Coordinates of C-alpha atoms in Angstrom, one line a residue:
M119 CA 92.4 -49.6 -36.8
A120 CA 95.0 -48.1 -34.4
T121 CA 93.6 -45.2 -32.3
E122 CA 96.7 -43.8 -30.8
G123 CA 97.0 -40.1 -31.4
F124 CA 93.4 -39.9 -32.6
K125 CA 90.8 -37.8 -30.8
R126 CA 87.8 -39.6 -29.3
K127 CA 84.5 -37.9 -28.4
L128 CA 80.8 -38.5 -27.8
A129 CA 78.8 -37.2 -30.7
A130 CA 75.2 -37.1 -32.1
I131 CA 75.6 -38.7 -35.5
F132 CA 73.1 -38.2 -38.4
S133 CA 73.2 -40.3 -41.5
A134 CA 70.9 -40.1 -44.5
D135 CA 70.6 -41.9 -47.8
V136 CA 68.1 -42.1 -50.7
A137 CA 65.6 -44.9 -50.7
G138 CA 65.4 -46.6 -54.1
Y139 CA 68.4 -44.7 -55.4
S140 CA 69.4 -47.4 -58.0
R141 CA 65.8 -47.4 -59.3
L142 CA 65.8 -43.6 -59.7
M143 CA 69.1 -43.6 -61.5
G144 CA 68.0 -46.4 -63.8
K145 CA 65.0 -44.4 -64.9
D146 CA 66.6 -41.0 -65.4
E147 CA 70.2 -40.4 -64.3
E148 CA 70.4 -36.7 -65.1
A149 CA 67.1 -35.8 -63.3
T150 CA 68.1 -37.9 -60.3
V151 CA 71.5 -36.2 -60.0
R152 CA 69.9 -32.8 -60.3
T153 CA 67.3 -33.6 -57.6
L154 CA 70.0 -35.1 -55.3
E155 CA 72.1 -32.0 -55.6
D156 CA 69.2 -29.7 -54.8
Y157 CA 68.0 -31.8 -51.9
R158 CA 71.5 -32.2 -50.5
A159 CA 71.9 -28.4 -50.6
V160 CA 68.6 -28.1 -48.6
M161 CA 69.8 -30.6 -46.1
S162 CA 73.2 -28.9 -45.7
A163 CA 71.5 -25.6 -45.0
L164 CA 69.2 -27.1 -42.4
I165 CA 72.1 -28.9 -40.7
K166 CA 73.9 -25.6 -40.4
Q167 CA 70.8 -23.9 -39.0
H168 CA 70.6 -26.6 -36.3
R169 CA 74.3 -26.2 -35.3
G170 CA 75.5 -29.3 -37.1
R171 CA 78.2 -29.8 -39.7
V172 CA 78.3 -32.0 -42.7
V173 CA 81.1 -34.6 -42.3
D174 CA 80.9 -36.4 -45.7
S175 CA 78.6 -36.9 -48.6
P176 CA 79.6 -39.8 -50.8
G177 CA 77.2 -41.1 -53.4
D178 CA 73.6 -40.7 -52.2
N179 CA 74.7 -40.6 -48.5
L180 CA 75.2 -37.6 -46.2
L181 CA 76.9 -37.9 -42.8
A182 CA 76.7 -35.1 -40.2
E183 CA 77.4 -34.5 -36.6
F184 CA 75.6 -32.3 -34.0
P185 CA 76.4 -31.0 -30.6
S186 CA 73.3 -32.6 -29.2
V187 CA 70.7 -35.3 -30.0
V188 CA 67.9 -32.7 -29.7
D189 CA 69.5 -30.6 -32.5
A190 CA 70.0 -33.7 -34.7
V191 CA 66.4 -34.9 -34.4
Q192 CA 64.9 -31.4 -34.8
C193 CA 67.0 -31.1 -38.0
A194 CA 65.9 -34.5 -39.2
V195 CA 62.3 -33.6 -38.8
A196 CA 62.8 -30.3 -40.6
V197 CA 64.6 -32.1 -43.4
Q198 CA 61.9 -34.7 -43.9
K199 CA 59.1 -32.1 -43.8
E200 CA 60.8 -29.8 -46.3
L201 CA 61.7 -32.6 -48.7
Q202 CA 58.1 -33.9 -48.5
T203 CA 56.9 -30.5 -49.6
R204 CA 59.4 -30.4 -52.4
N205 CA 58.4 -33.9 -53.5
E206 CA 54.8 -32.8 -53.9
G207 CA 55.9 -30.7 -56.9
L208 CA 57.5 -33.7 -58.7
P209 CA 55.9 -36.5 -60.6
E210 CA 55.5 -39.6 -58.4
E211 CA 58.1 -41.6 -60.2
R212 CA 60.8 -38.9 -59.7
R213 CA 60.1 -38.2 -56.0
M214 CA 63.2 -38.7 -53.8
Q215 CA 62.8 -39.8 -50.2
F216 CA 65.6 -40.1 -47.7
R217 CA 66.0 -42.4 -44.8
I218 CA 67.6 -40.9 -41.7
G219 CA 69.3 -42.6 -38.8
I220 CA 70.5 -40.9 -35.6
N221 CA 72.7 -42.2 -32.8
L222 CA 74.6 -40.9 -29.8
G223 CA 77.9 -42.8 -29.6
D224 CA 81.6 -42.7 -29.2
V225 CA 83.5 -41.8 -32.4
I226 CA 87.1 -41.2 -33.5
E227 CA 87.8 -37.9 -35.2
E228 CA 90.7 -37.7 -37.6
Q229 CA 91.1 -34.6 -39.9
E230 CA 87.4 -33.8 -39.4
R231 CA 86.4 -37.3 -40.5
L232 CA 84.5 -39.6 -38.1
Y233 CA 85.0 -43.3 -37.6
G234 CA 84.0 -46.1 -35.2
D235 CA 81.0 -48.0 -34.0
G236 CA 79.1 -44.8 -33.3
V237 CA 79.1 -44.1 -37.0
N238 CA 78.5 -47.7 -38.1
I239 CA 75.4 -48.0 -35.8
T240 CA 74.0 -44.8 -37.3
A241 CA 74.3 -46.2 -40.8
R242 CA 72.5 -49.4 -39.7
L243 CA 69.7 -47.3 -38.1
E244 CA 69.3 -45.4 -41.4
A245 CA 68.7 -48.7 -43.2
L246 CA 65.9 -49.5 -40.6
A247 CA 64.1 -46.2 -41.3
D248 CA 61.1 -45.9 -43.6
P249 CA 61.5 -43.8 -46.8
G250 CA 60.8 -40.3 -45.6
G251 CA 61.3 -41.5 -42.0
I252 CA 63.7 -41.3 -39.1
C253 CA 65.1 -44.1 -36.8
V254 CA 67.0 -43.4 -33.6
S255 CA 69.0 -45.6 -31.2
K256 CA 68.1 -46.1 -27.5
T257 CA 70.9 -43.8 -26.5
A258 CA 69.5 -41.1 -28.7
F259 CA 65.9 -41.7 -27.6
D260 CA 66.8 -41.3 -23.9
H261 CA 68.0 -37.8 -24.6
I262 CA 64.9 -36.6 -26.5
E263 CA 62.0 -38.6 -25.0
S264 CA 60.8 -35.8 -22.7
K265 CA 62.3 -32.9 -24.6
L266 CA 60.6 -33.0 -28.0
P267 CA 56.8 -33.1 -28.8
L268 CA 57.2 -36.0 -31.1
G269 CA 55.9 -39.6 -31.2
Y270 CA 58.1 -42.7 -31.0
E271 CA 57.5 -46.3 -31.8
Y272 CA 59.8 -48.9 -30.2
I273 CA 60.7 -51.5 -32.9
G274 CA 62.7 -53.8 -30.7
Q275 CA 66.3 -55.0 -30.6
Q276 CA 67.8 -55.1 -34.0
T277 CA 70.7 -57.3 -35.0
V278 CA 72.7 -55.2 -37.5
K279 CA 75.7 -56.0 -39.7
N280 CA 79.2 -55.8 -38.2
I281 CA 77.9 -54.8 -34.8
S282 CA 78.4 -57.4 -32.1
R283 CA 75.4 -56.6 -29.9
P284 CA 71.7 -55.9 -30.8
V285 CA 70.7 -52.3 -31.0
D286 CA 67.5 -51.0 -29.4
A287 CA 65.7 -48.8 -32.1
Y288 CA 62.8 -46.4 -32.2
K289 CA 61.0 -44.9 -35.2
V290 CA 60.3 -41.1 -34.9
M291 CA 56.7 -40.5 -35.8
M292 CA 57.0 -36.7 -36.1
E293 CA 53.7 -36.2 -34.3
A294 CA 52.6 -36.4 -30.6
R295 CA 52.1 -40.2 -30.5
V296 CA 54.5 -42.6 -28.7
T297 CA 54.6 -46.4 -28.4
E298 CA 57.3 -47.7 -26.2
K299 CA 58.1 -51.3 -25.1
D300 CA 55.5 -51.0 -22.3
E301 CA 53.0 -49.4 -24.7
K302 CA 52.6 -46.4 -22.4
Q303 CA 51.5 -43.1 -24.0
V304 CA 53.9 -40.1 -23.5
R305 CA 52.1 -36.8 -23.5
E306 CA 53.2 -33.7 -25.3
P307 CA 55.0 -31.4 -22.7
I308 CA 52.6 -28.4 -23.0
P309 CA 49.0 -29.5 -23.5
L310 CA 47.8 -26.1 -22.4
S311 CA 49.2 -24.4 -25.5
L312 CA 47.2 -26.1 -28.1
P313 CA 43.8 -27.2 -26.8
D314 CA 42.5 -30.8 -27.3
Q315 CA 39.6 -30.3 -29.7
A316 CA 38.2 -33.7 -28.9
D317 CA 37.3 -32.4 -25.4
S318 CA 35.9 -29.2 -26.7
P319 CA 32.1 -28.7 -26.7
L320 CA 30.5 -28.1 -30.1
P321 CA 30.1 -24.4 -30.9
D322 CA 26.7 -22.8 -30.5
K323 CA 26.5 -22.4 -34.4
P324 CA 26.8 -24.9 -37.2
S325 CA 30.5 -26.0 -37.3
I326 CA 32.2 -27.4 -40.4
V327 CA 35.6 -28.5 -41.7
V328 CA 36.3 -28.6 -45.5
L329 CA 38.6 -31.5 -46.1
P330 CA 41.2 -31.1 -49.0
F331 CA 39.5 -32.0 -52.3
T332 CA 41.0 -35.0 -54.0
N333 CA 42.8 -34.3 -57.2
M334 CA 41.2 -36.6 -59.8
S335 CA 43.2 -35.3 -62.7
N336 CA 45.6 -37.6 -64.5
D337 CA 48.4 -35.0 -63.9
P338 CA 49.6 -35.0 -60.2
E339 CA 51.0 -31.5 -60.9
Q340 CA 47.4 -30.3 -60.8
E341 CA 47.4 -30.8 -57.0
Y342 CA 47.7 -27.0 -56.5
F343 CA 44.4 -26.6 -58.3
S344 CA 42.4 -28.9 -56.1
D345 CA 44.1 -27.4 -53.0
G346 CA 43.3 -23.9 -54.2
M347 CA 39.7 -24.8 -54.8
T348 CA 39.5 -26.2 -51.2
E349 CA 41.0 -23.0 -49.8
D350 CA 38.6 -20.8 -51.8
V351 CA 35.6 -22.7 -50.4
I352 CA 37.0 -22.3 -46.8
T353 CA 37.5 -18.6 -47.5
D354 CA 34.0 -18.2 -48.7
L355 CA 32.5 -20.0 -45.7
S356 CA 34.6 -18.1 -43.3
K357 CA 32.8 -14.9 -44.4
V358 CA 29.5 -16.3 -43.1
S359 CA 29.0 -15.1 -39.5
G360 CA 26.5 -17.8 -38.8
L361 CA 29.1 -20.6 -39.2
F362 CA 32.1 -21.9 -37.3
V363 CA 34.7 -22.9 -39.9
I364 CA 38.0 -24.8 -39.3
A365 CA 40.9 -23.0 -40.9
R366 CA 42.9 -24.3 -43.9
N367 CA 46.1 -25.2 -42.0
S368 CA 44.2 -27.7 -39.7
A369 CA 42.0 -29.0 -42.5
F370 CA 45.0 -29.9 -44.6
T371 CA 46.5 -32.1 -42.0
Y372 CA 44.0 -34.7 -43.3
K373 CA 45.3 -34.4 -46.9
G374 CA 46.0 -37.8 -48.5
R375 CA 44.8 -39.7 -45.5
A376 CA 42.0 -42.2 -45.4
V377 CA 39.9 -41.0 -42.5
K378 CA 36.5 -41.6 -40.9
V379 CA 34.2 -38.6 -40.9
R380 CA 33.2 -39.4 -37.3
D381 CA 36.8 -39.2 -36.2
V382 CA 37.5 -36.0 -38.1
G383 CA 34.5 -34.4 -36.4
R384 CA 35.6 -35.6 -33.0
E385 CA 39.2 -34.6 -33.4
L386 CA 38.4 -31.0 -34.6
G387 CA 35.3 -30.5 -32.5
V388 CA 32.9 -29.9 -35.4
R389 CA 29.5 -31.3 -36.4
Y390 CA 29.8 -31.3 -40.2
V391 CA 32.4 -32.4 -42.8
L392 CA 32.5 -31.4 -46.5
E393 CA 34.6 -33.6 -48.8
G394 CA 34.9 -33.7 -52.5
S395 CA 37.1 -34.1 -55.6
V396 CA 38.2 -32.0 -58.5
R397 CA 39.1 -33.0 -62.0
K398 CA 40.6 -30.3 -64.3
A399 CA 41.2 -31.0 -68.0
M400 CA 41.8 -28.4 -70.6
N401 CA 39.1 -25.7 -70.1
R402 CA 36.8 -27.9 -68.1
V403 CA 36.5 -28.5 -64.4
R404 CA 34.4 -31.2 -62.7
I405 CA 33.7 -31.1 -59.0
A406 CA 31.9 -33.6 -56.8
A407 CA 31.1 -32.5 -53.2
Q408 CA 29.1 -34.0 -50.3
L409 CA 28.2 -32.6 -46.9
I410 CA 28.1 -35.1 -44.1
D411 CA 26.9 -35.0 -40.5
A412 CA 29.9 -36.3 -38.5
A413 CA 27.8 -37.5 -35.6
T414 CA 25.5 -39.7 -37.7
E415 CA 27.6 -40.1 -40.8
G416 CA 24.5 -39.2 -42.8
H417 CA 24.6 -37.2 -46.0
L418 CA 22.9 -33.8 -45.9
W419 CA 23.7 -32.8 -49.5
A420 CA 25.7 -34.0 -52.5
E421 CA 26.2 -32.6 -55.9
R422 CA 28.3 -33.0 -59.1
Y423 CA 29.3 -30.0 -61.3
D424 CA 30.7 -30.0 -64.8
R425 CA 31.5 -26.5 -66.0
D426 CA 33.8 -24.4 -68.1
L427 CA 36.8 -23.0 -66.2
D428 CA 35.5 -19.5 -66.9
D429 CA 32.6 -20.4 -64.6
I430 CA 34.8 -21.4 -61.7
F431 CA 33.8 -18.6 -59.3
S432 CA 30.0 -19.0 -59.9
L433 CA 30.6 -22.7 -59.3
Q434 CA 32.3 -22.0 -56.0
D435 CA 29.6 -19.6 -55.0
E436 CA 26.9 -22.3 -55.8
V437 CA 28.8 -24.8 -53.6
T438 CA 28.9 -22.3 -50.7
Q439 CA 25.2 -21.4 -51.1
N440 CA 24.2 -25.1 -51.0
I441 CA 26.1 -25.7 -47.8
V442 CA 24.7 -22.6 -46.1
S443 CA 21.2 -23.7 -47.2
S444 CA 21.6 -27.2 -46.0
L445 CA 22.7 -26.0 -42.6
A446 CA 19.8 -23.6 -42.5
V447 CA 22.2 -20.6 -41.9
R448 CA 20.7 -17.2 -42.4
L449 CA 22.9 -14.7 -44.3
T450 CA 23.0 -11.0 -43.4
E451 CA 22.4 -8.5 -46.2
D452 CA 26.2 -7.7 -46.2
E453 CA 27.0 -11.4 -46.5
K454 CA 24.7 -11.8 -49.5
T455 CA 26.5 -9.0 -51.2
L456 CA 29.9 -10.6 -50.5
R457 CA 28.8 -13.8 -52.1
T458 CA 28.3 -12.1 -55.5
A459 CA 31.3 -9.8 -55.2
K460 CA 33.7 -12.8 -55.2
C461 CA 32.6 -13.7 -58.7
E462 CA 34.0 -10.5 -60.0
C463 CA 37.5 -11.2 -58.6
T464 CA 38.9 -12.0 -62.0
V465 CA 37.5 -13.0 -65.4
N466 CA 40.8 -14.5 -66.5
P467 CA 41.2 -18.2 -65.9
D468 CA 44.9 -18.0 -66.4
A469 CA 45.2 -15.3 -63.8
Y470 CA 43.3 -17.5 -61.3
D471 CA 45.5 -20.5 -62.1
L472 CA 48.6 -18.4 -61.3
Y473 CA 47.0 -17.2 -58.1
L474 CA 46.4 -20.8 -57.0
R475 CA 49.9 -21.8 -57.8
A476 CA 51.2 -18.8 -55.9
L477 CA 49.1 -19.6 -52.8
E478 CA 50.6 -23.1 -52.7
Y479 CA 54.1 -21.5 -52.5
L480 CA 53.0 -18.8 -50.0
N481 CA 51.7 -21.4 -47.6
R482 CA 55.1 -23.0 -47.2
F483 CA 56.4 -20.0 -45.1
T484 CA 60.0 -20.0 -46.4
E485 CA 62.0 -17.2 -47.8
K486 CA 62.5 -18.9 -51.2
T487 CA 58.9 -19.9 -51.7
N488 CA 57.7 -16.5 -50.6
Q489 CA 59.7 -15.0 -53.4
Q490 CA 58.3 -17.6 -55.9
A491 CA 54.8 -16.7 -54.7
R492 CA 55.4 -13.0 -55.2
E493 CA 56.5 -13.5 -58.8
M494 CA 53.4 -15.5 -59.6
F495 CA 51.0 -13.0 -58.0
R496 CA 52.7 -10.3 -60.2
E497 CA 52.1 -12.4 -63.3
A498 CA 48.4 -12.8 -62.3
I499 CA 48.1 -9.1 -61.9
N500 CA 49.7 -8.5 -65.3
L501 CA 47.0 -10.7 -66.8
D502 CA 44.2 -9.0 -64.9
P503 CA 45.2 -5.6 -63.4
A504 CA 41.8 -5.5 -61.6
Y505 CA 42.4 -8.7 -59.7
A506 CA 42.0 -7.4 -56.1
Q507 CA 42.7 -10.6 -54.3
A508 CA 46.0 -11.0 -56.1
H509 CA 47.0 -7.5 -55.1
A510 CA 46.3 -8.3 -51.5
M511 CA 48.4 -11.4 -51.5
L512 CA 51.2 -9.6 -53.2
A513 CA 51.1 -7.2 -50.3
E514 CA 51.2 -10.2 -48.0
T515 CA 54.5 -11.4 -49.5
Y516 CA 56.2 -8.1 -48.6
L517 CA 54.7 -8.1 -45.1
M518 CA 55.8 -11.8 -44.6
E519 CA 59.3 -10.8 -45.8
W520 CA 59.5 -8.1 -43.2
T521 CA 57.9 -9.8 -40.2
F522 CA 59.9 -13.0 -40.6
G523 CA 63.1 -10.9 -40.7
W524 CA 64.1 -11.9 -44.2
S525 CA 64.4 -8.2 -45.0
L526 CA 65.4 -5.3 -42.8
D527 CA 64.9 -2.7 -45.5
P528 CA 62.1 -0.3 -44.6
R529 CA 61.2 -0.1 -48.2
T530 CA 59.8 -3.7 -47.9
L531 CA 57.1 -2.4 -45.6
E532 CA 56.5 0.5 -47.9
K533 CA 55.8 -1.9 -50.8
A534 CA 53.4 -3.8 -48.6
W535 CA 51.6 -0.5 -47.9
E536 CA 51.4 0.4 -51.6
W537 CA 50.0 -3.0 -52.7
S538 CA 47.4 -3.1 -49.8
Q539 CA 46.3 0.5 -50.7
A540 CA 46.0 -0.6 -54.4
T541 CA 43.8 -3.5 -53.2
L542 CA 41.5 -1.3 -51.2
G543 CA 41.2 1.0 -54.2
L544 CA 39.9 -2.0 -56.2
D545 CA 37.8 -3.7 -53.6
A546 CA 37.5 -2.5 -49.9
S547 CA 35.9 -5.9 -49.0
V548 CA 39.1 -7.9 -49.3
P549 CA 39.9 -8.8 -45.6
E550 CA 43.6 -9.5 -46.2
A551 CA 44.2 -5.9 -47.4
H552 CA 42.9 -4.7 -44.0
S553 CA 45.0 -7.1 -42.0
V554 CA 48.1 -6.1 -43.9
M555 CA 47.3 -2.5 -43.2
G556 CA 46.9 -3.4 -39.5
E557 CA 50.3 -4.9 -39.4
I558 CA 51.8 -1.9 -41.1
Y559 CA 50.1 0.5 -38.7
L560 CA 51.6 -1.7 -35.8
W561 CA 55.1 -1.2 -37.1
K562 CA 54.3 2.6 -37.4
K563 CA 53.3 2.4 -33.7
E564 CA 49.8 3.6 -34.5
H565 CA 48.2 1.0 -32.4
Q566 CA 44.6 2.1 -32.4
L567 CA 44.6 2.2 -36.2
A568 CA 46.3 -1.3 -36.3
V569 CA 43.5 -2.7 -34.0
S570 CA 40.8 -1.0 -36.1
E571 CA 42.1 -2.5 -39.4
F572 CA 42.2 -6.0 -38.0
Q573 CA 38.7 -5.6 -36.5
E574 CA 37.5 -4.5 -40.0
A575 CA 39.1 -7.5 -41.5
L576 CA 37.4 -9.8 -38.9
S577 CA 34.0 -8.2 -39.5
I578 CA 34.4 -9.1 -43.2
S579 CA 35.6 -12.7 -42.5
P580 CA 34.5 -13.5 -38.9
N581 CA 35.8 -17.1 -39.1
D582 CA 39.2 -16.3 -40.3
A583 CA 41.5 -17.8 -37.7
N584 CA 44.6 -16.1 -39.1
I585 CA 43.1 -12.7 -38.9
M586 CA 41.8 -13.4 -35.3
A587 CA 45.2 -14.6 -34.2
G588 CA 46.7 -11.4 -35.9
L589 CA 44.3 -9.2 -33.9
G590 CA 45.4 -11.0 -30.7
S591 CA 49.0 -10.4 -31.5
V592 CA 48.5 -6.7 -32.2
M593 CA 46.7 -6.4 -28.9
T594 CA 49.7 -7.9 -27.0
W595 CA 52.0 -5.3 -28.6
A596 CA 49.5 -2.6 -27.7
G597 CA 49.6 -3.6 -24.0
D598 CA 46.4 -5.6 -23.7
Y599 CA 48.1 -8.9 -22.9
E600 CA 45.2 -10.9 -21.5
E601 CA 42.8 -10.0 -24.3
G602 CA 45.5 -10.7 -26.9
L603 CA 46.1 -14.2 -25.4
S604 CA 42.3 -14.9 -25.3
L605 CA 42.0 -14.0 -29.0
I606 CA 44.9 -16.2 -30.0
N607 CA 43.4 -19.1 -28.1
R608 CA 40.1 -18.5 -29.8
A609 CA 41.9 -18.6 -33.1
I610 CA 43.5 -22.0 -32.2
R611 CA 40.0 -23.4 -31.6
L612 CA 39.3 -22.5 -35.3
N613 CA 42.8 -23.7 -36.3
P614 CA 43.8 -26.5 -33.9
V615 CA 46.8 -27.5 -36.0
P616 CA 48.1 -23.9 -36.7
P617 CA 51.1 -22.7 -38.6
P618 CA 54.4 -21.9 -36.7
Y619 CA 53.7 -18.2 -36.2
Y620 CA 50.7 -19.0 -33.9
S621 CA 53.2 -20.6 -31.5
W622 CA 55.2 -17.3 -31.7
F623 CA 52.1 -15.3 -31.0
L624 CA 51.3 -17.5 -27.9
G625 CA 54.9 -17.3 -26.7
H626 CA 55.0 -13.5 -27.0
A627 CA 51.8 -13.2 -24.9
Y628 CA 53.1 -15.6 -22.3
Y629 CA 56.4 -13.7 -22.2
L630 CA 54.6 -10.4 -21.6
L631 CA 52.5 -12.1 -18.8
N632 CA 55.8 -13.4 -17.2
Q633 CA 54.9 -17.0 -17.9
H634 CA 58.4 -17.8 -18.9
E635 CA 58.3 -21.6 -19.1
N636 CA 55.3 -21.6 -21.4
A637 CA 56.8 -18.8 -23.4
V638 CA 60.1 -20.7 -24.0
E639 CA 58.2 -23.8 -25.0
M640 CA 56.2 -21.8 -27.6
F641 CA 59.2 -20.0 -29.0
E642 CA 61.2 -23.2 -29.3
R643 CA 58.3 -24.9 -31.0
A644 CA 58.0 -22.0 -33.5
F645 CA 61.7 -22.2 -34.2
R646 CA 61.6 -26.0 -34.7
L647 CA 58.7 -25.7 -37.1
N648 CA 60.4 -22.9 -39.0
P649 CA 64.1 -22.4 -38.4
D650 CA 64.0 -19.5 -40.8
W651 CA 62.2 -17.4 -38.2
W652 CA 65.1 -16.3 -36.0
P653 CA 62.9 -13.8 -33.9
S654 CA 61.7 -16.8 -32.0
Q655 CA 65.2 -17.3 -30.7
V656 CA 65.5 -13.6 -29.8
F657 CA 62.6 -13.9 -27.3
S658 CA 63.8 -17.3 -26.0
T659 CA 67.0 -15.5 -25.1
I660 CA 65.2 -12.8 -23.0
C661 CA 63.1 -15.4 -21.2
F662 CA 66.2 -17.4 -20.2
V663 CA 67.8 -14.2 -18.9
E664 CA 64.7 -13.3 -16.8
M665 CA 64.6 -16.9 -15.4
G666 CA 68.3 -16.6 -14.4
R667 CA 69.4 -19.4 -16.8
M668 CA 72.4 -17.5 -18.2
D669 CA 74.1 -20.4 -19.8
D670 CA 70.9 -21.2 -21.8
A671 CA 70.6 -17.5 -22.6
G672 CA 74.2 -17.4 -24.0
A673 CA 73.5 -20.5 -26.2
S674 CA 70.3 -19.0 -27.4
A675 CA 72.0 -15.7 -28.2
E676 CA 74.5 -17.6 -30.3
K677 CA 71.6 -19.1 -32.3
V678 CA 70.2 -15.6 -32.9
L679 CA 73.5 -14.6 -34.5
E680 CA 73.7 -17.8 -36.5
G681 CA 70.2 -17.1 -38.0
Q682 CA 70.8 -13.3 -38.4
P683 CA 74.5 -12.4 -38.2
T684 CA 73.7 -8.7 -38.6
F685 CA 71.2 -8.6 -35.6
S686 CA 71.6 -5.4 -33.6
V687 CA 69.8 -4.5 -30.4
E688 CA 70.8 -0.9 -31.1
Y689 CA 69.0 -1.0 -34.5
W690 CA 65.8 -2.7 -33.3
E691 CA 65.3 -1.0 -29.9
P692 CA 63.8 2.2 -31.4
N693 CA 61.8 0.2 -34.0
M694 CA 60.2 -2.3 -31.6
P695 CA 56.4 -1.7 -32.1
Y696 CA 55.4 -1.8 -28.4
K697 CA 53.0 0.8 -27.1
N698 CA 54.5 0.8 -23.6
Q699 CA 58.1 2.0 -23.4
G700 CA 58.6 -0.3 -20.4
D701 CA 58.2 -3.3 -22.7
V702 CA 60.8 -1.9 -25.1
D703 CA 63.3 -1.3 -22.2
R704 CA 62.6 -4.8 -20.9
W705 CA 63.3 -6.3 -24.3
A706 CA 66.5 -4.5 -24.9
D707 CA 67.8 -5.0 -21.3
G708 CA 67.3 -8.8 -21.6
L709 CA 69.2 -9.1 -24.8
R710 CA 72.1 -6.9 -23.6
R711 CA 72.4 -9.0 -20.4
A712 CA 72.8 -12.1 -22.7
G713 CA 75.7 -10.4 -24.5
L714 CA 74.0 -9.1 -27.6
K715 CA 74.7 -5.5 -28.7

């Protein structure tokens, strides 16, 4: 191919195709095409969010280019995680997995199309990737090795079709574990941000993790039910002040994995592990559970239950009571009352089923799934208007929509207020209603009331890591930076593999304490884990300005406008919920110096 008159450039190339595409088409062409179109739309949106552009999408393939390898790999990780979540909602035989290859190489650009060895090598790397996995070239690896908190496995020199020389290739493990040619470990750049639980001393009270219950139903779409049962047991145990309970987000990192109880206890820094299974069929539910000492791997208690679905809450209560008794934990009088109150949450099994389905969507932390969760919580309330917990989580969807920046309409916050008030009218012991109220008071700049509501929520559920982290965040806004940071780190001890917003909470505390490098690492991590959350980029921009890195500040400001084109410093300045005016002025000045208005 003659290259005279063509533009040459160095580009980060991303290529993806469907593993087993012919098999999927052979089984159901229409369903496969629909899924492919949906997944391709998801990928295209994520590519745009990571500053890339789609070059071509023939058949089951998608080719894109990015301004940097870091952007390309961050996007690939986001794509694989999002598609994995979506696949969980499909029957196993219809799940669609992509293989992704990434290369940094010289390409020829002609009318927005790309050609050359740089593209060909990327396609060969894609073929080396596992289904649902990512494979990168040595040239790409050299640009991300010390920049991203991921793991890499060197798979050697690969001889690939139509390329004259072997290609050094690495698999991206998507977790902090690296195997190179010399088998040296590469550490995550900021170990101080998320403590190593294996080195943490055991708490001075019985400590436990509830592993995700295995779905034993014949229908894989019942996964939400076993997950919901697990979450409910975690919630119940979190209300017992005499226990130390690992949060849901961290417990669910073990979902679907064959693990040793001793390793789980060591990795999470706990003494006891509860594991079990759930089988739901028609109006019956069967649960098997066992409590194990992680240090000795001895069984403390085991039981099987076979009940009507109508008895689900009393069954959960019985499981909790047996665990508490086995660990010789003494309940306070208030905690004894809370145990029986839960059983009155709803008497409608269909409402509970909808509630569990909604939780599964809510826990994905995206704008679309938040809306889906809201609709299901509403349906649950329609079936049982006295369902307090469903009211509380409906309020949570409006609060999430506001705090993640998906809505700038003040009426969104008003709806969160209305539903949390309705919750408290039904049952004042629902902790989430108080935490939602605390967030609303924060945005109203009534800081003492905000702190008080979170403290009330934490008194009801003293092991709830999310509430503890939320209290820490409120305290940073209220000007108590050190105490806020301390509470957030205590929450991470309960939730060592936290959701993205914990990273934002940490980054905000570090920013206010002028620890800019740590702050940027946390904000960038939050943005990688959830590109929908554009406020992370806002604060990265300010940190870059205050560090004097104006080029980085400008690039970061551009990302802010990509994620939120209508972002306005003028609009947000009077609405920022800082207690100290100096913090508001600092925020606005940093963004204006970066060129935002």
